[in-house]
mmCIF file of N, CA and C in Angstrom:
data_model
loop_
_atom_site.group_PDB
_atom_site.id
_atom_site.type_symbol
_atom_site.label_atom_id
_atom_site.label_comp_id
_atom_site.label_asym_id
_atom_site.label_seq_id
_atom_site.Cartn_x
_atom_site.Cartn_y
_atom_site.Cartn_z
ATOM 1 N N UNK A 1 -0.919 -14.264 4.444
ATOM 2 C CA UNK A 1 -1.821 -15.373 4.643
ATOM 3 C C UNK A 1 -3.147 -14.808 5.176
ATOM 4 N N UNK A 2 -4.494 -15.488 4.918
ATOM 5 C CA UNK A 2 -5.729 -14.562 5.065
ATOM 6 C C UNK A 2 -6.085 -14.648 6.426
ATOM 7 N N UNK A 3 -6.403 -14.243 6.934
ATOM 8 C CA UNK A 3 -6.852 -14.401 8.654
ATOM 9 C C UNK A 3 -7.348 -15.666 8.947
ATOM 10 N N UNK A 4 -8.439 -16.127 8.113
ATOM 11 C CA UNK A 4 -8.982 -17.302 8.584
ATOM 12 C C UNK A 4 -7.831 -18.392 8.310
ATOM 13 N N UNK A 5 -7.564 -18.834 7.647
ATOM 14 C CA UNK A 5 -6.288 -19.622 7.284
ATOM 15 C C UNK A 5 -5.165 -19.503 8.763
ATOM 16 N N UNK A 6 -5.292 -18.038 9.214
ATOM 17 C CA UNK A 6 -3.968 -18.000 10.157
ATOM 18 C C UNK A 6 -4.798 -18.672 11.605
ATOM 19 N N UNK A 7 -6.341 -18.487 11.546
ATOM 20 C CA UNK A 7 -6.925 -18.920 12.959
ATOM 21 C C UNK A 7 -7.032 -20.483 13.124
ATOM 22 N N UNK A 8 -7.051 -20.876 11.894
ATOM 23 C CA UNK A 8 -7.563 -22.273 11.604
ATOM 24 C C UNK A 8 -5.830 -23.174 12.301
ATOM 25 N N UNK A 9 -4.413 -22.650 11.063
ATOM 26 C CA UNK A 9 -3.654 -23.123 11.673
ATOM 27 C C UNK A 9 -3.085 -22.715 13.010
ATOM 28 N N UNK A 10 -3.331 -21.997 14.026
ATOM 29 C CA UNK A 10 -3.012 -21.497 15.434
ATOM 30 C C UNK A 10 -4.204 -23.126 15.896
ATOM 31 N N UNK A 11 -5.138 -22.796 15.764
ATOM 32 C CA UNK A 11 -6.088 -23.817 16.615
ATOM 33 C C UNK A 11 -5.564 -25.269 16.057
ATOM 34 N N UNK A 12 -4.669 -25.602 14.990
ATOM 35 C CA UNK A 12 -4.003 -26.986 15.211
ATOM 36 C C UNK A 12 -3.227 -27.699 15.860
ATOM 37 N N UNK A 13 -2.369 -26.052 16.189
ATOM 38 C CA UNK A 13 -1.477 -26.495 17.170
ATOM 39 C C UNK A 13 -1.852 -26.053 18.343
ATOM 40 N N UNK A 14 -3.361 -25.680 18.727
ATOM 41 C CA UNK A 14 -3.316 -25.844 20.248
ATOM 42 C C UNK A 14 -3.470 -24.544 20.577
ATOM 43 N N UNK A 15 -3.840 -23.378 19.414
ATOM 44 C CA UNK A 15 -4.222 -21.846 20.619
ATOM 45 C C UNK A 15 -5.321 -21.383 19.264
ATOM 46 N N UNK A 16 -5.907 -20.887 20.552
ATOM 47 C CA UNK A 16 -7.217 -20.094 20.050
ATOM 48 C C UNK A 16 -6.467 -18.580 19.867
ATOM 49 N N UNK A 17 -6.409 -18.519 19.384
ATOM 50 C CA UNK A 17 -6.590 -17.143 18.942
ATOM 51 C C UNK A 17 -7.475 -16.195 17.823
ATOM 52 N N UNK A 18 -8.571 -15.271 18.791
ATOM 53 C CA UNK A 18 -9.201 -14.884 17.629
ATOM 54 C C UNK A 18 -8.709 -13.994 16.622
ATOM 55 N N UNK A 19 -9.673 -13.827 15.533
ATOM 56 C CA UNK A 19 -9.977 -13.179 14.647
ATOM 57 C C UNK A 19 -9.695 -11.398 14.865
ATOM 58 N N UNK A 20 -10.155 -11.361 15.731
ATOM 59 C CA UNK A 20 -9.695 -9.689 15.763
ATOM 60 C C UNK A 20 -8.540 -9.305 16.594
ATOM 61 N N UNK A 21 -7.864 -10.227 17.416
ATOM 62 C CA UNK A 21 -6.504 -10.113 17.495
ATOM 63 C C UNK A 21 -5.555 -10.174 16.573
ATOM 64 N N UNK A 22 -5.732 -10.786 15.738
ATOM 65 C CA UNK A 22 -4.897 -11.421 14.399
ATOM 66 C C UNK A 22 -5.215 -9.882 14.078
ATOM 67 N N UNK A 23 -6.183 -9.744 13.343
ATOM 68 C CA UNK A 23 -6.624 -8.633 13.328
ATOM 69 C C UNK A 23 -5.682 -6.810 13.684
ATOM 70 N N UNK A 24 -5.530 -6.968 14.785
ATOM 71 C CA UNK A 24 -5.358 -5.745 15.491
ATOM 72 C C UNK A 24 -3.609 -6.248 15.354
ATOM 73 N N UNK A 25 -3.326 -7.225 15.664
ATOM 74 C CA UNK A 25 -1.599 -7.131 15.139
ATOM 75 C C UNK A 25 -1.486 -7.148 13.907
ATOM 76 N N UNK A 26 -1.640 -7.019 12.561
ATOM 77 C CA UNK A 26 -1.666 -6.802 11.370
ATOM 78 C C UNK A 26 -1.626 -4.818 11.079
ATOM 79 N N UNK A 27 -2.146 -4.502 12.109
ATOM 80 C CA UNK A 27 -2.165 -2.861 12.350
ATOM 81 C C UNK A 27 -0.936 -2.176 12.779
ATOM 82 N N UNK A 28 0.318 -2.978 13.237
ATOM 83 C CA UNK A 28 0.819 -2.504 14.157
ATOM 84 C C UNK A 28 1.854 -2.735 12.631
ATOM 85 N N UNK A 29 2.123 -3.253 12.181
ATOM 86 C CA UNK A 29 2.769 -2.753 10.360
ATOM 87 C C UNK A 29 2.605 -1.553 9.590
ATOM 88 N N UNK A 30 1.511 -1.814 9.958
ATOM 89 C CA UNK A 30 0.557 -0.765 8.784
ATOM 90 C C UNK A 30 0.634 0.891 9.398
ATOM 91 N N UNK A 31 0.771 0.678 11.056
ATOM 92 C CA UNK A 31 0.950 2.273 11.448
ATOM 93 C C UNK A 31 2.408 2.687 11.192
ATOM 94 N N UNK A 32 3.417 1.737 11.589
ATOM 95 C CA UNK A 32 4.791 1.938 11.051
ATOM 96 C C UNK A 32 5.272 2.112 9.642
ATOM 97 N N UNK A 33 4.568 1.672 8.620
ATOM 98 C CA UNK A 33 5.005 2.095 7.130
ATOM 99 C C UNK A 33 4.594 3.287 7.177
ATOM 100 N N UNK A 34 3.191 3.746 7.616
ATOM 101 C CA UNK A 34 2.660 5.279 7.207
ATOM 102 C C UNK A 34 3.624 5.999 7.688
ATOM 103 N N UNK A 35 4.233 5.544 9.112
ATOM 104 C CA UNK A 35 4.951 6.635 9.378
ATOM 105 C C UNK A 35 6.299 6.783 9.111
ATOM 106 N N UNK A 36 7.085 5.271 8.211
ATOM 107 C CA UNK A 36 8.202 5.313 7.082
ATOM 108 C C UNK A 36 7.782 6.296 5.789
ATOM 109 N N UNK A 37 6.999 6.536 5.186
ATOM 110 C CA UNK A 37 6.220 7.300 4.086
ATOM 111 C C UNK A 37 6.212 8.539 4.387
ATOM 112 N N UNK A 38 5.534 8.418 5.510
ATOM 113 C CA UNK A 38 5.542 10.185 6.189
ATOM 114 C C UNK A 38 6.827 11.247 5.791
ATOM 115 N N UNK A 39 8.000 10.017 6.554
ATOM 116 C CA UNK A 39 9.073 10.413 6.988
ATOM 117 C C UNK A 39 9.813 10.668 5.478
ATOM 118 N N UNK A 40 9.654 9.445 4.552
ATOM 119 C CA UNK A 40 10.207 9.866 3.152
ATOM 120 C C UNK A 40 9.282 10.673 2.163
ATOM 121 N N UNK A 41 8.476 10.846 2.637
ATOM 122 C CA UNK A 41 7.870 12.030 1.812
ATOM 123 C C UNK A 41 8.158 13.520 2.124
ATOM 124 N N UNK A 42 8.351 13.827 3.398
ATOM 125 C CA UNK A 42 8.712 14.786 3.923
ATOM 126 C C UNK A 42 10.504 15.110 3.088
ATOM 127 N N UNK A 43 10.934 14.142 2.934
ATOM 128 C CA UNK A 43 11.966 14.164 2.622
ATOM 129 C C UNK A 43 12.186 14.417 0.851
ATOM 130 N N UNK A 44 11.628 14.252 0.446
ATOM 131 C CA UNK A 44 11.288 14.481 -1.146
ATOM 132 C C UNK A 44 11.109 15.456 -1.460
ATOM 133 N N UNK A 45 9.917 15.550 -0.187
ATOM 134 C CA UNK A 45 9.242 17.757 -0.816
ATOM 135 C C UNK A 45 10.201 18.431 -0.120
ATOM 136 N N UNK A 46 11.248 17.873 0.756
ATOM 137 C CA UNK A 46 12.354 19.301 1.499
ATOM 138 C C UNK A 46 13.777 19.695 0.305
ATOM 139 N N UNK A 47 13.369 18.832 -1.186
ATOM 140 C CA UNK A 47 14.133 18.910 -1.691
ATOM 141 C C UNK A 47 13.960 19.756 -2.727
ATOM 142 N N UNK A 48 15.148 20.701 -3.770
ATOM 143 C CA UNK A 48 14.666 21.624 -4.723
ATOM 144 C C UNK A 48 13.720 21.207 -5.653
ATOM 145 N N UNK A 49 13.966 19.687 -5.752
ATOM 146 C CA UNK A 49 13.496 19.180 -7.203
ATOM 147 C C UNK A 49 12.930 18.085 -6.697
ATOM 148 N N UNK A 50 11.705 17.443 -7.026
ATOM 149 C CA UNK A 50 10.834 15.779 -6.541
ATOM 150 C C UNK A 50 10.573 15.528 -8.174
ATOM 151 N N UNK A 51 10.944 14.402 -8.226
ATOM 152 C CA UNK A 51 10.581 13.446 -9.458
ATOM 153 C C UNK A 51 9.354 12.476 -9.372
ATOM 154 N N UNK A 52 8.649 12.408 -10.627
ATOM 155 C CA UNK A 52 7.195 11.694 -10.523
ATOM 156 C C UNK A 52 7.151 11.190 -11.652
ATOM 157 N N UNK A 53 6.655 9.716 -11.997
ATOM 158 C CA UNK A 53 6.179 9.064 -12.965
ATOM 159 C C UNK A 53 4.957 8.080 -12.771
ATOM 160 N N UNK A 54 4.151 7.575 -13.634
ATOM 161 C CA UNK A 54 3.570 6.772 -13.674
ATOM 162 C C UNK A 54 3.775 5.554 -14.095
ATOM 163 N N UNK A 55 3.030 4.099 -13.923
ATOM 164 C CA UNK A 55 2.915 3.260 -14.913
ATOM 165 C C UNK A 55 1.574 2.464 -14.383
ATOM 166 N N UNK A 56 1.122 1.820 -15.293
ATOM 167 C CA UNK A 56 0.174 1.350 -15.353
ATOM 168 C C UNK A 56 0.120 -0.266 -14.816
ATOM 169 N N UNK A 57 -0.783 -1.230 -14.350
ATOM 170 C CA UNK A 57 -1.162 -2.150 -13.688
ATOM 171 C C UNK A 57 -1.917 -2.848 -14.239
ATOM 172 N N UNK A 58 -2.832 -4.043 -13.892
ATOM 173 C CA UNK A 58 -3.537 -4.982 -14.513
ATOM 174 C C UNK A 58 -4.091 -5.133 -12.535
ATOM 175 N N UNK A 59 -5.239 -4.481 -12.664
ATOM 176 C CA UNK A 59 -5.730 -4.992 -11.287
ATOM 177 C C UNK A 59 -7.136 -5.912 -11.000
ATOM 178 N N UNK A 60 -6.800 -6.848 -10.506
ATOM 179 C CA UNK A 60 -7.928 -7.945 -10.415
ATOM 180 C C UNK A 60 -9.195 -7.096 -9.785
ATOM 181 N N UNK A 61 -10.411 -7.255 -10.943
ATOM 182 C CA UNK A 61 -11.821 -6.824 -10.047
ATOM 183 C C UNK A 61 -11.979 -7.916 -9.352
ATOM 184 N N UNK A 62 -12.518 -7.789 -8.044
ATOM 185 C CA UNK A 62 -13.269 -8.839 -7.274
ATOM 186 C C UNK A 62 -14.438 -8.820 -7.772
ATOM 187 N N UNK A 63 -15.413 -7.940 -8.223
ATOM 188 C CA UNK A 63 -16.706 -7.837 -8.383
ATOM 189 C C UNK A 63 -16.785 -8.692 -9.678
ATOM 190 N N UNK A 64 -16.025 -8.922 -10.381
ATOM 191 C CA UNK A 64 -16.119 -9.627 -11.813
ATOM 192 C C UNK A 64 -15.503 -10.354 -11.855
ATOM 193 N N UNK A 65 -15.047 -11.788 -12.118
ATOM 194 C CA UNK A 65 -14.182 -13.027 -11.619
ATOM 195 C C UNK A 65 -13.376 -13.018 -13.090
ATOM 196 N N UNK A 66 -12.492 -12.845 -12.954
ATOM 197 C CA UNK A 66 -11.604 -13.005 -14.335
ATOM 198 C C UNK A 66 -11.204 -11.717 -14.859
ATOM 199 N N UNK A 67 -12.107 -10.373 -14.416
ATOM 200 C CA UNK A 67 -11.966 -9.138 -14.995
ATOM 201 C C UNK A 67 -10.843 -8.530 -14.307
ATOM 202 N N UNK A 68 -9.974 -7.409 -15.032
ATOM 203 C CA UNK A 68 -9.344 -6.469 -14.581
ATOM 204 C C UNK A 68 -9.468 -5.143 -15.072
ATOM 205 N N UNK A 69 -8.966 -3.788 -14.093
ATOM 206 C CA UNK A 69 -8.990 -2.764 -14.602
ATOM 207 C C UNK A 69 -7.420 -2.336 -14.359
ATOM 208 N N UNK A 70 -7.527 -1.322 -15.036
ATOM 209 C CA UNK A 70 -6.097 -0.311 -15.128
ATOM 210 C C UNK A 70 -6.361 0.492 -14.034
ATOM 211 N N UNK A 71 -4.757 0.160 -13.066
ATOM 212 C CA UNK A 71 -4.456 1.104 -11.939
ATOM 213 C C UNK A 71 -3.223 1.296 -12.162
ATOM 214 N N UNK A 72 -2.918 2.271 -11.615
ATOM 215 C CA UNK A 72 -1.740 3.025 -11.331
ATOM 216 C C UNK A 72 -0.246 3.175 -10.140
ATOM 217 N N UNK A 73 0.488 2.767 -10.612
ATOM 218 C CA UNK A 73 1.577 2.874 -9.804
ATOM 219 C C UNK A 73 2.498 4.140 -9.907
ATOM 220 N N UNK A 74 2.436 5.167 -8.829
ATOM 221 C CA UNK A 74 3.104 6.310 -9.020
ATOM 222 C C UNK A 74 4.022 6.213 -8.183
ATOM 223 N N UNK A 75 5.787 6.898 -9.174
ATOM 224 C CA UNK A 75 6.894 7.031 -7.854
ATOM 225 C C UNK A 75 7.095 8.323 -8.134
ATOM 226 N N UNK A 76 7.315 8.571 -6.864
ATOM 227 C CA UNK A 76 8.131 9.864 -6.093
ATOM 228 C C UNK A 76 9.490 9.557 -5.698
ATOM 229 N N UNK A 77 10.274 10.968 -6.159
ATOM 230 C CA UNK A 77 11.909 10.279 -5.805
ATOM 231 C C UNK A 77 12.440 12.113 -5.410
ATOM 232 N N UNK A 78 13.299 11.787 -4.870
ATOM 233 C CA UNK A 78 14.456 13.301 -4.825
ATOM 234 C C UNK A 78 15.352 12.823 -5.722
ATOM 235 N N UNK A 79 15.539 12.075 -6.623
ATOM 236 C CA UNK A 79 16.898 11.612 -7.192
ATOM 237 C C UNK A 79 17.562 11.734 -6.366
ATOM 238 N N UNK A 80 18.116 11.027 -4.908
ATOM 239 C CA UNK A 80 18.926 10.822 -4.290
ATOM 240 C C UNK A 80 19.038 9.248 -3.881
ATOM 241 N N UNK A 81 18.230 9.222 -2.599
ATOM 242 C CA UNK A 81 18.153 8.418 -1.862
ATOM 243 C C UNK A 81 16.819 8.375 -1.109
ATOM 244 N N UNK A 82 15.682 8.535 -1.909
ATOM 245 C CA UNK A 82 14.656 8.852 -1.333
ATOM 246 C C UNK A 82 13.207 8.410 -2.076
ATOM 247 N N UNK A 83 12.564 7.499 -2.201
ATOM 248 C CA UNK A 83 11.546 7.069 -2.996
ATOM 249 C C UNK A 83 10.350 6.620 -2.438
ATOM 250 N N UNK A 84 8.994 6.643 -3.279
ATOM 251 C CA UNK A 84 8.278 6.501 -2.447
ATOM 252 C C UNK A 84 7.061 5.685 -3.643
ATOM 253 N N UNK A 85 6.513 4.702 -3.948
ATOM 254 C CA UNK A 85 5.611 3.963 -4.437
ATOM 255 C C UNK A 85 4.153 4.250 -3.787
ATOM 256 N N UNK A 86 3.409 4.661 -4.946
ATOM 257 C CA UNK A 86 1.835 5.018 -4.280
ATOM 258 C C UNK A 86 0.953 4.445 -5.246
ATOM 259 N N UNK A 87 -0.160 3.610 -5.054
ATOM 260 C CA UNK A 87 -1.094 3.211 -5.733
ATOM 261 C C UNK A 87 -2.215 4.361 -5.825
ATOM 262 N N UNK A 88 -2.697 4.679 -7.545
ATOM 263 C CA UNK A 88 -3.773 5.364 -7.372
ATOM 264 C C UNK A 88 -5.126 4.094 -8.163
ATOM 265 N N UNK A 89 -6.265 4.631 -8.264
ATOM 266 C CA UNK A 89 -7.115 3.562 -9.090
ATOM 267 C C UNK A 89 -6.929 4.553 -10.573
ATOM 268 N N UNK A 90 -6.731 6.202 -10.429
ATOM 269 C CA UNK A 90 -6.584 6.414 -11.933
ATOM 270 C C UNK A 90 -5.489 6.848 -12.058
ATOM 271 N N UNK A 91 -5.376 7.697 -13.088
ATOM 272 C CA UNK A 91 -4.388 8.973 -13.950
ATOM 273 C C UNK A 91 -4.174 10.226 -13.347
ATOM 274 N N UNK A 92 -5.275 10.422 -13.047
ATOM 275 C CA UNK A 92 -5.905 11.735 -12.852
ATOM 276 C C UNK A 92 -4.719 12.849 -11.665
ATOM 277 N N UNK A 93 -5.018 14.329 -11.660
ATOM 278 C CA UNK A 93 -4.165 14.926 -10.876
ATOM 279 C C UNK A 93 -4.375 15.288 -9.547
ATOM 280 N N UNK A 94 -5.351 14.104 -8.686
ATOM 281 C CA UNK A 94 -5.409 13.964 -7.762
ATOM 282 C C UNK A 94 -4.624 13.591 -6.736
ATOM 283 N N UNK A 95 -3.940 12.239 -7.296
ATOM 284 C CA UNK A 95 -3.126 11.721 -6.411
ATOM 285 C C UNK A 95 -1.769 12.357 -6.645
ATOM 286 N N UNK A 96 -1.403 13.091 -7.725
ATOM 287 C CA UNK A 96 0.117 13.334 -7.348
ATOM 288 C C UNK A 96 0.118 14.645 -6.767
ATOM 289 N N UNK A 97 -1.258 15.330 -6.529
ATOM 290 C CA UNK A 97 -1.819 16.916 -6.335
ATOM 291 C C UNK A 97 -1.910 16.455 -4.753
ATOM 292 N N UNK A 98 -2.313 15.647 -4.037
ATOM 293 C CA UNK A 98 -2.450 15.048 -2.467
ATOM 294 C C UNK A 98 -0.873 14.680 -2.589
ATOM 295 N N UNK A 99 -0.130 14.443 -3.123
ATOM 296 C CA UNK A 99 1.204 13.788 -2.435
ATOM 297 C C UNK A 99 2.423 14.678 -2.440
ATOM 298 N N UNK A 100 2.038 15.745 -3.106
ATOM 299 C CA UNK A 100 2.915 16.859 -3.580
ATOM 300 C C UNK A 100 2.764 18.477 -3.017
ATOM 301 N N UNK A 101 1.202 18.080 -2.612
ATOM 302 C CA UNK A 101 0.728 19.541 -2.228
ATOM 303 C C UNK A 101 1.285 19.830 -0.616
#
């Protein structure tokens, strides 16, 4: 739900709560996945073999109302028990060269 939407309904029922609190607890997710990712990535490259594929996306431009471009969804796996989903904006051997290196 978008922040303003979450400040608007808090102040119906009676609490102010700002914007950059909402804010700053929305962070406290976001440091814990990196460091779920961390932890399964580490776990991928400690293995003989890491598996990688691509596929492709339909991603809404904001800058163009109706437009989309092609992005990328890359997984990483140990073929075990170990996977990991990464958005790139291209193809290119950047992002699996940063996730692998």
């Amino acid at each position: 739900m978008p922040i303003e939407r979450q400040v608007h309904n808090f102040k119906r029922y009676g609490y102010e709560i700002p914007k950059s609190t909402i804010n700053d607890l929305l962070k406290i997710p976001d440091d814990l996945t990196k460091l779920i990712v961390s932890a399964l990535r580490e776990d991928i490259l400690s293995q003989d073999i890491a598996y990688s594929d691509d596929t492709h996306i339909p991603v809404q431009d904001i800058s163009k109302k109706g437009k989309h471009h092609k992005g990328y969804i890359w997984y990483y796996s140990d073929g075990k028990s170990s996977c990991v989903f990464e958005y790139q904006k291209g193809r290119g051997r950047e992002g699996p060269y940063e996730f692998l290196k």
